[in-house]
Coordinates of C-alpha atoms in Angstrom, one line a residue:
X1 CA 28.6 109.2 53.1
X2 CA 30.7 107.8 56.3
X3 CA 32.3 110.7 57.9
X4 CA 35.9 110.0 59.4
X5 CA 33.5 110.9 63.0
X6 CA 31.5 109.0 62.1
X7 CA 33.8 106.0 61.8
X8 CA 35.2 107.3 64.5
X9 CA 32.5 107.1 67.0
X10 CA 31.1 103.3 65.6
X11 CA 35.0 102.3 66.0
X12 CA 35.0 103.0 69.8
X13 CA 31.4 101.8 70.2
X14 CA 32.8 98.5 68.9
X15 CA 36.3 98.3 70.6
X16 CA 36.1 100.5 73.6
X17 CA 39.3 101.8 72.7
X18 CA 39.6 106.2 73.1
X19 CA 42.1 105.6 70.4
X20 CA 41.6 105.4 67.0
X21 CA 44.6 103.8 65.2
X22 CA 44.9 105.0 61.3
X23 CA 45.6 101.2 60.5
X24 CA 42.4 100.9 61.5
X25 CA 40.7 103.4 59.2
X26 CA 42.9 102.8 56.4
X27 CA 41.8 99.2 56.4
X28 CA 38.0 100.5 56.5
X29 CA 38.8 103.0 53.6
X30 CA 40.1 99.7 51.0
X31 CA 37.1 97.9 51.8
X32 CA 35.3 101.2 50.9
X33 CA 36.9 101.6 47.7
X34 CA 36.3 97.4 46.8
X35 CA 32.5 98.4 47.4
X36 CA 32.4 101.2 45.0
X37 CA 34.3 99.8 42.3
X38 CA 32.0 96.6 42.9
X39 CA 28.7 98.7 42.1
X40 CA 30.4 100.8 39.5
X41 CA 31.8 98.4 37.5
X42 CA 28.7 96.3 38.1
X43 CA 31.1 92.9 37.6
X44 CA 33.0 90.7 40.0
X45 CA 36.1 89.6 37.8
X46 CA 38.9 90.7 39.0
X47 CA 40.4 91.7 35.6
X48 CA 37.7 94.4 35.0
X49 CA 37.4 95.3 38.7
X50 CA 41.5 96.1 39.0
X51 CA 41.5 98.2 35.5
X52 CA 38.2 100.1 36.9
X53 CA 40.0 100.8 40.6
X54 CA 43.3 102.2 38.5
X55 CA 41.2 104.2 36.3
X56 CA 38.9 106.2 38.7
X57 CA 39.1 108.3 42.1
X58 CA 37.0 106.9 45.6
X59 CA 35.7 109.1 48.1
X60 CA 36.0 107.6 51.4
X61 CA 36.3 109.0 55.1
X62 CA 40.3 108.2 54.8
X63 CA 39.9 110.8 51.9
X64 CA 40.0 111.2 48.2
X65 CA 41.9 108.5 47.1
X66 CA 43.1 107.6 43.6
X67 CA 46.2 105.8 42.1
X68 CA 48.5 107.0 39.4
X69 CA 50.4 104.8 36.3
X70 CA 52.5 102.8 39.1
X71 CA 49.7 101.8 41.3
X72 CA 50.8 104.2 43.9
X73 CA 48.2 106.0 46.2
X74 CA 47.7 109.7 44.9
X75 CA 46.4 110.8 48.4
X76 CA 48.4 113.6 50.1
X77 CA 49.2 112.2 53.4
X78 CA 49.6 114.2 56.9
X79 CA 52.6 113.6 58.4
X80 CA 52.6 114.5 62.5
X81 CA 55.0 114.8 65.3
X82 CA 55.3 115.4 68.8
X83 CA 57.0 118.5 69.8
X84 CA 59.2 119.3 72.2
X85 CA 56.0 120.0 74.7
X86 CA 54.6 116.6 73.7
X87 CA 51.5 118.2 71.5
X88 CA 51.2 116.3 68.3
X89 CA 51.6 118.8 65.5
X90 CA 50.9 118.5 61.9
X91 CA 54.4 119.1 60.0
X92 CA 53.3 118.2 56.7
X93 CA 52.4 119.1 54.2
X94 CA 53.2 123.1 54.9
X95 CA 49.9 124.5 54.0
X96 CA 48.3 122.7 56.6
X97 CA 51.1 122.0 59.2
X98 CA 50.8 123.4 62.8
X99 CA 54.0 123.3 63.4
X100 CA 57.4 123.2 62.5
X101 CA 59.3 119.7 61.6
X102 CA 61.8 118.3 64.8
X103 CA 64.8 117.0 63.1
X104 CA 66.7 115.6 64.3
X105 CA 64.3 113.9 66.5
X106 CA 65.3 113.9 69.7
X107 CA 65.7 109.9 71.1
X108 CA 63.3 108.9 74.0
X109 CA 65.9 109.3 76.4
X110 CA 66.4 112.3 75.1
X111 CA 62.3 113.2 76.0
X112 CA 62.6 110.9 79.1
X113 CA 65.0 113.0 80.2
X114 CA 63.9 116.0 80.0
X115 CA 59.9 115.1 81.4
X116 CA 60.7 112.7 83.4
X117 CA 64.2 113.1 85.5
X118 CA 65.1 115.6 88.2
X119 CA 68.0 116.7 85.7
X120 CA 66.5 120.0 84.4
X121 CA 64.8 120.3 87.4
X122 CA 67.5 120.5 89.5
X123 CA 69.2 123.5 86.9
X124 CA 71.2 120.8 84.5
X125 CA 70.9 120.0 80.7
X126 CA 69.5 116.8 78.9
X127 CA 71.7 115.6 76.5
X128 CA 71.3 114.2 73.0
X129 CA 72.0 110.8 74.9
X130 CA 69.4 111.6 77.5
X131 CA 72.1 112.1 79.9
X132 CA 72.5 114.6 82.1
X133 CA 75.4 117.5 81.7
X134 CA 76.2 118.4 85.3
X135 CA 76.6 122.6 85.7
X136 CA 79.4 121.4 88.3
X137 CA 81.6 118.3 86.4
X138 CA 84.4 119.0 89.2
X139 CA 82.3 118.1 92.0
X140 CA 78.9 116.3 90.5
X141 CA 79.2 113.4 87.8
X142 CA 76.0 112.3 85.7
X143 CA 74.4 108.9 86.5
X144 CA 71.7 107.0 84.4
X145 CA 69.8 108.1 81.5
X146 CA 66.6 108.9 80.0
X147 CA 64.4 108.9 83.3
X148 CA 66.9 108.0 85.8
X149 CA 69.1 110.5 84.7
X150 CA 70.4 112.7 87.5
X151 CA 74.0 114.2 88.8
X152 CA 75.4 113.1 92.0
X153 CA 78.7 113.9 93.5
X154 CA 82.4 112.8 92.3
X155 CA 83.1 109.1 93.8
X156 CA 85.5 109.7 96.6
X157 CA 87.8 106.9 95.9
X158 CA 89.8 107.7 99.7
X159 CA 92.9 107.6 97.0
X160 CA 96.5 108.3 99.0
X161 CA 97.3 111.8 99.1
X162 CA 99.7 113.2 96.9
X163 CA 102.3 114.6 99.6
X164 CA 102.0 111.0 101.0
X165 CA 103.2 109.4 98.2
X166 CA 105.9 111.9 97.5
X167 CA 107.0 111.4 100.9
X168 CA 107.1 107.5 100.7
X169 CA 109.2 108.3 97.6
X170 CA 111.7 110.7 99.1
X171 CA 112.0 107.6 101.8
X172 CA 113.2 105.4 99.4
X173 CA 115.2 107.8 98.0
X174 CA 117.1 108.5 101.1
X175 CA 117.4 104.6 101.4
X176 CA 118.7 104.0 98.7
X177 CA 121.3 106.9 98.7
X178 CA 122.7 106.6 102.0
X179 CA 123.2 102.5 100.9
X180 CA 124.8 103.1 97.6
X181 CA 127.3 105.4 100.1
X182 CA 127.5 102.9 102.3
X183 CA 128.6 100.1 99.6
X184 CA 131.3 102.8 98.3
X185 CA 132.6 102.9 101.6
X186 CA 133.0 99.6 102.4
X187 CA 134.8 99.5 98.3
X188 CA 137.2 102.3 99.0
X189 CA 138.3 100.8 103.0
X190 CA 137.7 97.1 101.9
X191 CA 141.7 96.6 102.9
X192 CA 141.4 98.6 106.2
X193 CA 141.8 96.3 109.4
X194 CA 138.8 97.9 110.8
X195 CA 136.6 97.0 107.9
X196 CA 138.0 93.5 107.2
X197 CA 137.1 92.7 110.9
X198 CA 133.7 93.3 110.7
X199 CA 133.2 91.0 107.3
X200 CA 132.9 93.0 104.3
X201 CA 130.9 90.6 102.7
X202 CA 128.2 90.2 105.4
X203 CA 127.9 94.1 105.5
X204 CA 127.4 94.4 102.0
X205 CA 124.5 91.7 102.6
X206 CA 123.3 94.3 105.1
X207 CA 123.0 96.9 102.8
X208 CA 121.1 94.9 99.9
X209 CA 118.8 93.3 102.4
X210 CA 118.2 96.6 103.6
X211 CA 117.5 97.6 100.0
X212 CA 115.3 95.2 98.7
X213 CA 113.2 95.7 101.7
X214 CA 112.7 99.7 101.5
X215 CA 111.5 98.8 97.6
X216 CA 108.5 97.6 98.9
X217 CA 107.2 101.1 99.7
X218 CA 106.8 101.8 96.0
X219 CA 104.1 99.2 95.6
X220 CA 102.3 100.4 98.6
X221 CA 101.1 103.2 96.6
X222 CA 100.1 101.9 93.0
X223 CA 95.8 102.2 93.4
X224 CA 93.2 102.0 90.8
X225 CA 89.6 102.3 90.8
X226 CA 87.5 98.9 90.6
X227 CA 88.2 95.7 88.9
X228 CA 87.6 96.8 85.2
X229 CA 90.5 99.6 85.6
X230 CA 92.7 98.7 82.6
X231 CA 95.7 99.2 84.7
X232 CA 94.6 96.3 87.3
X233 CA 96.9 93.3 86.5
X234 CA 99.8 95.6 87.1
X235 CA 98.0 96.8 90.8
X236 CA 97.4 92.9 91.7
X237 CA 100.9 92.2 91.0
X238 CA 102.1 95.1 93.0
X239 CA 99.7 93.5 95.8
X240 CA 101.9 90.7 95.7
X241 CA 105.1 92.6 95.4
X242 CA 104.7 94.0 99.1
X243 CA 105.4 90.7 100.9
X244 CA 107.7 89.5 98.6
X245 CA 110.1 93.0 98.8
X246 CA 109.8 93.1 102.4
X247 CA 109.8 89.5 103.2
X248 CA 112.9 88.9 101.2
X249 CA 114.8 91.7 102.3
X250 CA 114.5 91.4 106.0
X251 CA 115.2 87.7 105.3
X252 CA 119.0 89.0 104.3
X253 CA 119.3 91.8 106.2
X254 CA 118.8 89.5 109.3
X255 CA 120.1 86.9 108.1
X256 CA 123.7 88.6 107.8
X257 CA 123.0 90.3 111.4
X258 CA 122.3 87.1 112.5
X259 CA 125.2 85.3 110.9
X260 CA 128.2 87.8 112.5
X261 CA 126.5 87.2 116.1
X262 CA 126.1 83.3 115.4
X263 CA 130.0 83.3 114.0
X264 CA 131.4 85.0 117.6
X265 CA 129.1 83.0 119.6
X266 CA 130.5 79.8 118.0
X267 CA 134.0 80.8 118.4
X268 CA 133.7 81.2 122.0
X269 CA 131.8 78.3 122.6
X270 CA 134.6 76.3 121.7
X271 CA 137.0 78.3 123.8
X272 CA 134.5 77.4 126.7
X273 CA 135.4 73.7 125.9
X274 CA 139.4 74.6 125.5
X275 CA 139.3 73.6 121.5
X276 CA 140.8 75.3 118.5
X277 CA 138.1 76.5 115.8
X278 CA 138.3 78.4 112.5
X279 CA 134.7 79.7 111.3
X280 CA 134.6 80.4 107.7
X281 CA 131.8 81.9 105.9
X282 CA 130.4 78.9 104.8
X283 CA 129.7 77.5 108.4
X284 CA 127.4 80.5 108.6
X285 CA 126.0 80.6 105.4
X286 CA 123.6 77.6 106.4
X287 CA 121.9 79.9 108.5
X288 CA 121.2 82.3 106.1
X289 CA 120.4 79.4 103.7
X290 CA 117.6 78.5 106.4
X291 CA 115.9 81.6 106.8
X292 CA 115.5 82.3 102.9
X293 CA 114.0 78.9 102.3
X294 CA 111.4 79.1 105.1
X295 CA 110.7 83.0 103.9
X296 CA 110.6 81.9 100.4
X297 CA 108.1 78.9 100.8
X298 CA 105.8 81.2 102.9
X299 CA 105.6 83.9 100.5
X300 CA 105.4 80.9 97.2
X301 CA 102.7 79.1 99.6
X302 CA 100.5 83.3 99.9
X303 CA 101.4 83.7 95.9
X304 CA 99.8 80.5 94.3
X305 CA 97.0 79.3 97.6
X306 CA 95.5 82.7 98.5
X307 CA 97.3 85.7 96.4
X308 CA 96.2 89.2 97.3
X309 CA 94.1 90.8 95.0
X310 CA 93.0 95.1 94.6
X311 CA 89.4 95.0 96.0
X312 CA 86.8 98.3 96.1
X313 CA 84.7 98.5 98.9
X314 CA 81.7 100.9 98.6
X315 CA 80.7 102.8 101.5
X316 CA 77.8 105.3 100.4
X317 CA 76.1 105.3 97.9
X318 CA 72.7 107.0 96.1
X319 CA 69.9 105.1 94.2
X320 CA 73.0 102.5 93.9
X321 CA 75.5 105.1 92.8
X322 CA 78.5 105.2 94.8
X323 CA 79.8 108.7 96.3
X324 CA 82.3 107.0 98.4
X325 CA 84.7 103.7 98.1
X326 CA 87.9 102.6 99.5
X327 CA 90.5 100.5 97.7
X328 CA 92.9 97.9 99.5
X329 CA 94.4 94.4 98.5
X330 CA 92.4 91.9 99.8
X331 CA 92.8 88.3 99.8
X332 CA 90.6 85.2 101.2
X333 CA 93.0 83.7 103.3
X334 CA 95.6 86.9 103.5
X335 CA 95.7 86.9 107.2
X336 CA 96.9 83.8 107.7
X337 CA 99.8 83.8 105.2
X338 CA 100.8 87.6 106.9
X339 CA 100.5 86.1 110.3
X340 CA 102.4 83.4 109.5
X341 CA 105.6 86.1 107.6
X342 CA 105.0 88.1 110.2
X343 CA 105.1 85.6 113.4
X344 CA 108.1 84.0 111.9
X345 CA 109.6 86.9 111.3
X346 CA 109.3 87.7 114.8
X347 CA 110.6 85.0 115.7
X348 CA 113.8 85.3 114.2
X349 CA 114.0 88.3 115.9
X350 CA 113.4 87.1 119.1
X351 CA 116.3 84.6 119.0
X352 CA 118.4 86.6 117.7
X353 CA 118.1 89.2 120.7
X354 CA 118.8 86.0 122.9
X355 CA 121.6 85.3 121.0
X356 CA 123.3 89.1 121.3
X357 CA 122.4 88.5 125.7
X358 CA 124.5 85.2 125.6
X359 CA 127.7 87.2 123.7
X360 CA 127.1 90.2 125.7
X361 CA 130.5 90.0 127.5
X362 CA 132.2 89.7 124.2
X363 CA 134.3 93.4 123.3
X364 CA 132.0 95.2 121.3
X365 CA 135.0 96.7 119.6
X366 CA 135.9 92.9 118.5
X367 CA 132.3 91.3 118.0
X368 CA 130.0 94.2 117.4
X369 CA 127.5 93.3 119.8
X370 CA 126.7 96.4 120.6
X371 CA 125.7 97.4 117.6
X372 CA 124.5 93.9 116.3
X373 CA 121.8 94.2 119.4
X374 CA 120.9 97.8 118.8
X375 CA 120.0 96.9 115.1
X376 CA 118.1 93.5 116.0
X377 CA 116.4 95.1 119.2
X378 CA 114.9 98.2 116.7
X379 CA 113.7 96.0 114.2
X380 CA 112.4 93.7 117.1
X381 CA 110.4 96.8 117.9
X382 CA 109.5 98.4 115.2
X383 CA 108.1 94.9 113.8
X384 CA 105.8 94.5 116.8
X385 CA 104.8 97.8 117.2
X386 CA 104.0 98.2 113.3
X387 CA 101.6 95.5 112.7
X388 CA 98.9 96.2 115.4
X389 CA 99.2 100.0 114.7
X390 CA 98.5 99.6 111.1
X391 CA 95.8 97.1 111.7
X392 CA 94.2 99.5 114.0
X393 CA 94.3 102.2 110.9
X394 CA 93.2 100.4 108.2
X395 CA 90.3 102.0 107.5
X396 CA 92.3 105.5 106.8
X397 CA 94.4 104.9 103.7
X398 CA 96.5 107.8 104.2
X399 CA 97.4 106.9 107.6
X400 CA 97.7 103.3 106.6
X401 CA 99.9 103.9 103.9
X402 CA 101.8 106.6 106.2
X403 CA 102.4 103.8 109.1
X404 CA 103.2 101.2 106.9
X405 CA 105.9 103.3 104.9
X406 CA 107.3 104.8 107.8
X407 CA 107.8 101.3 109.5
X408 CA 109.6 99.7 106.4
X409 CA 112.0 102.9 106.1
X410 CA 113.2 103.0 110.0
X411 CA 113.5 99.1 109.8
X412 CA 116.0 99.5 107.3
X413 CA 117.4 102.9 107.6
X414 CA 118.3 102.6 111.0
X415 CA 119.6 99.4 110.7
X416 CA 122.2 100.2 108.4
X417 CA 122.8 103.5 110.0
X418 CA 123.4 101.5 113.7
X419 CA 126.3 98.9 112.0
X420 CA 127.7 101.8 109.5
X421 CA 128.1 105.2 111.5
X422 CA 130.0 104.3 114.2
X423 CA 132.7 102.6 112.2
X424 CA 132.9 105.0 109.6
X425 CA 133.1 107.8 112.5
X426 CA 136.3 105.3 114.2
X427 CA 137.9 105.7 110.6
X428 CA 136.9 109.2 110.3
X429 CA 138.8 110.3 113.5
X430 CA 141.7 107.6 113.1
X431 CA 141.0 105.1 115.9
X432 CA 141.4 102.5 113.2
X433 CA 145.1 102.3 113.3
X434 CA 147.4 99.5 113.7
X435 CA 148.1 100.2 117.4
X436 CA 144.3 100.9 118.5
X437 CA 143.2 97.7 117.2
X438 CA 145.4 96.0 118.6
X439 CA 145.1 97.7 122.3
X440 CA 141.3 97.1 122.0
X441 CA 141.5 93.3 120.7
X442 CA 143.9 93.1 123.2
X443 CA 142.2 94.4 126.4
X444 CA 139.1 92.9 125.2
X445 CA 140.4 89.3 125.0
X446 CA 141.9 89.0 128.2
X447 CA 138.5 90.2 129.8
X448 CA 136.7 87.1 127.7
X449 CA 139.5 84.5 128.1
X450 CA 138.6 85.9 132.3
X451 CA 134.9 85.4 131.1
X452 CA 135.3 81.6 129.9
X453 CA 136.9 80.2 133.2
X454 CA 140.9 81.1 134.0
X455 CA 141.7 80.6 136.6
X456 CA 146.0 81.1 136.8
X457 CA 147.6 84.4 136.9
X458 CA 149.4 83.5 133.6
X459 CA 146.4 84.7 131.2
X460 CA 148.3 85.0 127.8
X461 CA 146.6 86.3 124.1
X462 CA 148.4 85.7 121.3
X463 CA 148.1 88.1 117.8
X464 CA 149.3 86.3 115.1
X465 CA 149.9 88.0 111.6
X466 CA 149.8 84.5 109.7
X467 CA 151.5 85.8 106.9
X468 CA 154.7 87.1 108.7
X469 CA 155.0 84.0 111.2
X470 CA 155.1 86.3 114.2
X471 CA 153.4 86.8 117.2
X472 CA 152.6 88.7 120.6
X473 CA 152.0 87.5 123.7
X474 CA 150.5 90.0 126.5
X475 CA 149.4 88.7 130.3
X476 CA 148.7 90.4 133.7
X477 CA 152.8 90.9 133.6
X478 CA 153.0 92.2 129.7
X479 CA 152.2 94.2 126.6
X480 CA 151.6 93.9 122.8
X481 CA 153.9 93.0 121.0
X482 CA 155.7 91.2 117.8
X483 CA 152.6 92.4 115.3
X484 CA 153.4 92.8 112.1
X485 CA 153.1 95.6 110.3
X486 CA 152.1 94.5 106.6
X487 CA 148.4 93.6 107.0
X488 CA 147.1 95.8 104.1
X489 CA 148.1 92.9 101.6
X490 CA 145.5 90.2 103.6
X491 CA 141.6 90.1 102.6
X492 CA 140.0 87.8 104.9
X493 CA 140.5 87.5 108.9
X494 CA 140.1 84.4 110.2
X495 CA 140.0 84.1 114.0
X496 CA 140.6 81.0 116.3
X497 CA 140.9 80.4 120.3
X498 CA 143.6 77.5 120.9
X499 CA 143.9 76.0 124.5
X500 CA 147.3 74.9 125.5
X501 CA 148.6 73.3 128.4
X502 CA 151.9 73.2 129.6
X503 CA 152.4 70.8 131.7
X504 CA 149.0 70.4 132.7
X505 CA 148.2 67.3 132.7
X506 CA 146.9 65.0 135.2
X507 CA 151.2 64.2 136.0
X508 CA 151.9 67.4 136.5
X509 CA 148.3 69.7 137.9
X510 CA 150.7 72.3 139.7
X511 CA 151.7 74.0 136.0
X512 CA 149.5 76.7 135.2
X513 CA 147.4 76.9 132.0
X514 CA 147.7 79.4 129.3
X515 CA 144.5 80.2 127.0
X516 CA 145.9 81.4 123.3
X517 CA 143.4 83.2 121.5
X518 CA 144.7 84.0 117.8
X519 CA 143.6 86.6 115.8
X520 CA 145.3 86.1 112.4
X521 CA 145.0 87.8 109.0
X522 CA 145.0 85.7 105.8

């Protein structure tokens, strides 16, 4: 009969295929068996020819085949497999396998892997998976799988360094506990004449302005890796948190530098024009009002148009793998919004440093001008020089981050440091008393009420304790004197310049003027 060559050869005659399929032959082998049982049962009804087929055993090419009570084939069937070398083997049956049985059976990848990847190649392992187990995970990572599996190096994500951050914390820190020292001080000498002439409440504003800003270094270093980090809504809002920290909190911090300058150089604007003037808190609190609102819509106007975002940039990469990436928050129209904090800002600034020129003959030891400049002129400074620096590092994120932090700490640091110290050391080595205060308000006046036009020889300050009713008078001829002694029980000094004239009207121009400036505390 037909040989399984035989079939074989006539199959690829046919086809043209090197391959023979067994579907192929197994199909030839049932039209085999449907000839035999045709001749031997030498009938065509189907009846007969089915009981006939059941009931005997056919020879064919596909082999001896025969079917038992159920119908099933009785043929012993070869089962083969490719081993791990890619050789078909015969596995079963055992009598006439060639080799043993692969179970499990490794996937594709798996072989992909192993044949067709540089992995083992380059001295790694295929896995199960078809990945690749790197010899090195602390420096390589695996990529791909199956044929494309290979390891590369780690991603260097250009994360901040750990002794940066720690340092940006200890900043804070130091912030943070020198301002909490600060606010006890200004508790525990709240009464002292020294204190309640430089505003209490405006110093306190100092301190939380001062505050709020230095916050925003913790945000600066919250990082993650790319957009489907889980922990990347909380890094966006830190994104946002930057501005907002800083912008708010130089907002009060200048605002309350601004507002003790503003509140002198009103006073002595009106004794320019000879006219009494009490300034109260609320005639500078506009200002501060002003400045919050414009910082505030800026930084709402950046939060809901163009808010900053954490972006991944990748800056090397292999067969589309990136080995090196930098993080940042990004934001379409972020520039703008930062130029427009920032040129305000400066701004501010600006006209604030104006302002402390114009009062510049005002006693420092009264209006703290001095020190009111000092602060505004450093954070004048440190603003300018800041923002080009860091924009000049950006593409270093440790330097970046180092810039940026330092900045926000010396804006605020030194600020408070400027106003506190020097008052603190006054108290500390007792020029706070009664009698100093009063020799330094009073030698300081009659060089402004000079400054602002006398021009008799009868120059005359008056220091009024309101609560007592008395007062002093010194000139070029006199001294302190009639100040009472019980100020400890007043919480709020209020000051006012008065200009009299005695008998200086157009009737009488030979009388010489006097101009009063009162100092009283309520």
């Amino acid at each position: 009969g037909l040989s399984a060559r035989d079939f074989a050869d006539m199959f690829q005659q046919e086809t043209s295929d090197v391959d023979v399929p067994f579907q192929a032959a197994s199909a030839a082998s049932v039209i085999s068996i449907a000839v035999q049982a045709l001749e031997g049962s030498d009938t065509t009804d189907e009846v007969a020819l089915s009981q006939y087929i059941a009931s005997n055993n056919f020879k064919t090419f596909y082999g001896d085949v025969g079917f038992d009570s159920n119908g099933q084939n009785n043929a012993r069937f070869l089962l083969i497999q490719y081993d791990t070398s890619g050789i078909v083997r015969t596995v079963f049956p055992e009598e006439t396998s060639s080799g043993p049985i692969l179970y499990p059976m490794p996937s594709w990848d798996r072989r992909d892997c192993a044949k067709l990847s540089q992995c083992e190649v380059s001295g790694d392992t295929c896995t199960i998976e078809g990945k690749c187990a790197c010899r090195q995970p602390d420096i390589y990572r695996p990529v791909g799988a199956g044929e494309t599996a290979e390891c590369i190096p780690r991603e260097d994500m250009n994360f901040i360094n750990t002794p940066l951050l720690g340092m940006g914390y200890f900043l804070v820190t130091a912030v943070l506990i020198f301002a909490a020292a600060t606010l006890i001080w200004v508790y525990y000498y709240r009464k002292n004449m020294l204190v309640r002439a430089s505003q209490p409440m405006f110093l306190t504003l100092i301190v939380f302005g001062s505050i709020i800003s230095s916050l925003s270094i913790i945000p600066l270093g919250l990082e993650t890796e790319y957009r489907d980090s889980n922990n990347i809504k909380k890094v966006d809002a830190a994104c946002m948190a930057v501005p907002w920290l800083w912008g708010i909190g130089f907002a009060v911090t200048f605002s309350a530098l601004f507002a003790k300058v503003m509140r002198v150089k009103l006073l002595y604007k009106a004794a320019s024009k000879m006219k009494r003037r009490k300034i109260e808190s609320k005639d500078v609190f506009s200002i501060m009002f002003i400045v919050l609102a414009i910082e505030t819509v800026i930084l709402l106007t950046f939060q809901f148009v163009s808010p900053l975002r954490w972006e991944r940039e990748v800056l090397r990469d292999i067969n589309g793998n990136a080995v090196e990436s930098v993080g940042c928050c990004e934001s379409e129209s972020g520039w703008w919004f930062f130029a427009a904090l920032v040129g305000f800002n400066i701004l501010c600034l600006f006209y604030a440093l104006v302002l402390c020129f114009q009062t510049k003959h005002i006693p420092s030891d009264f209006a703290e001008s001095n020190y009111i400049f000092l602060s505004v002129m450093f954070m004048f400074q440190v603003l300018v020089l800041a923002v080009p620096v860091s924009a000049m590092v950006r593409d270093d994120t440790n330097v970046f981050y180092f810039m940026r932090a330092c900045a926000i700490f010396l804006q605020n640091f030194t600020v408070v440091f400027i106003i506190f110290v020097p008052k603190m050391y006054r108290i500390y080595k007792k020029e706070d008393s009664r009698a100093t205060i009063q020799s330094h308000l009073s030698r300081g006046n009659v060089h402004s009420a000079r400054n602002y036009g006398s021009r008799t020889s009868n120059d005359t300050i008056n220091i009024r304790d309101s609560k007592k009713g008395n007062s002093g008078e010194i000139g070029h001829r006199s001294s302190v004197a009639g100040v009472e002694d019980d100020y400890e029980s007043n919480s709020k000094m209020k000051t006012s310049l008065n200009a009299e004239s005695f008998n200086a009207s157009n009737d009488n121009p030979s009388q010489p003027h006097r101009h009063d400036l009162r100092v009283s505390f309520e």
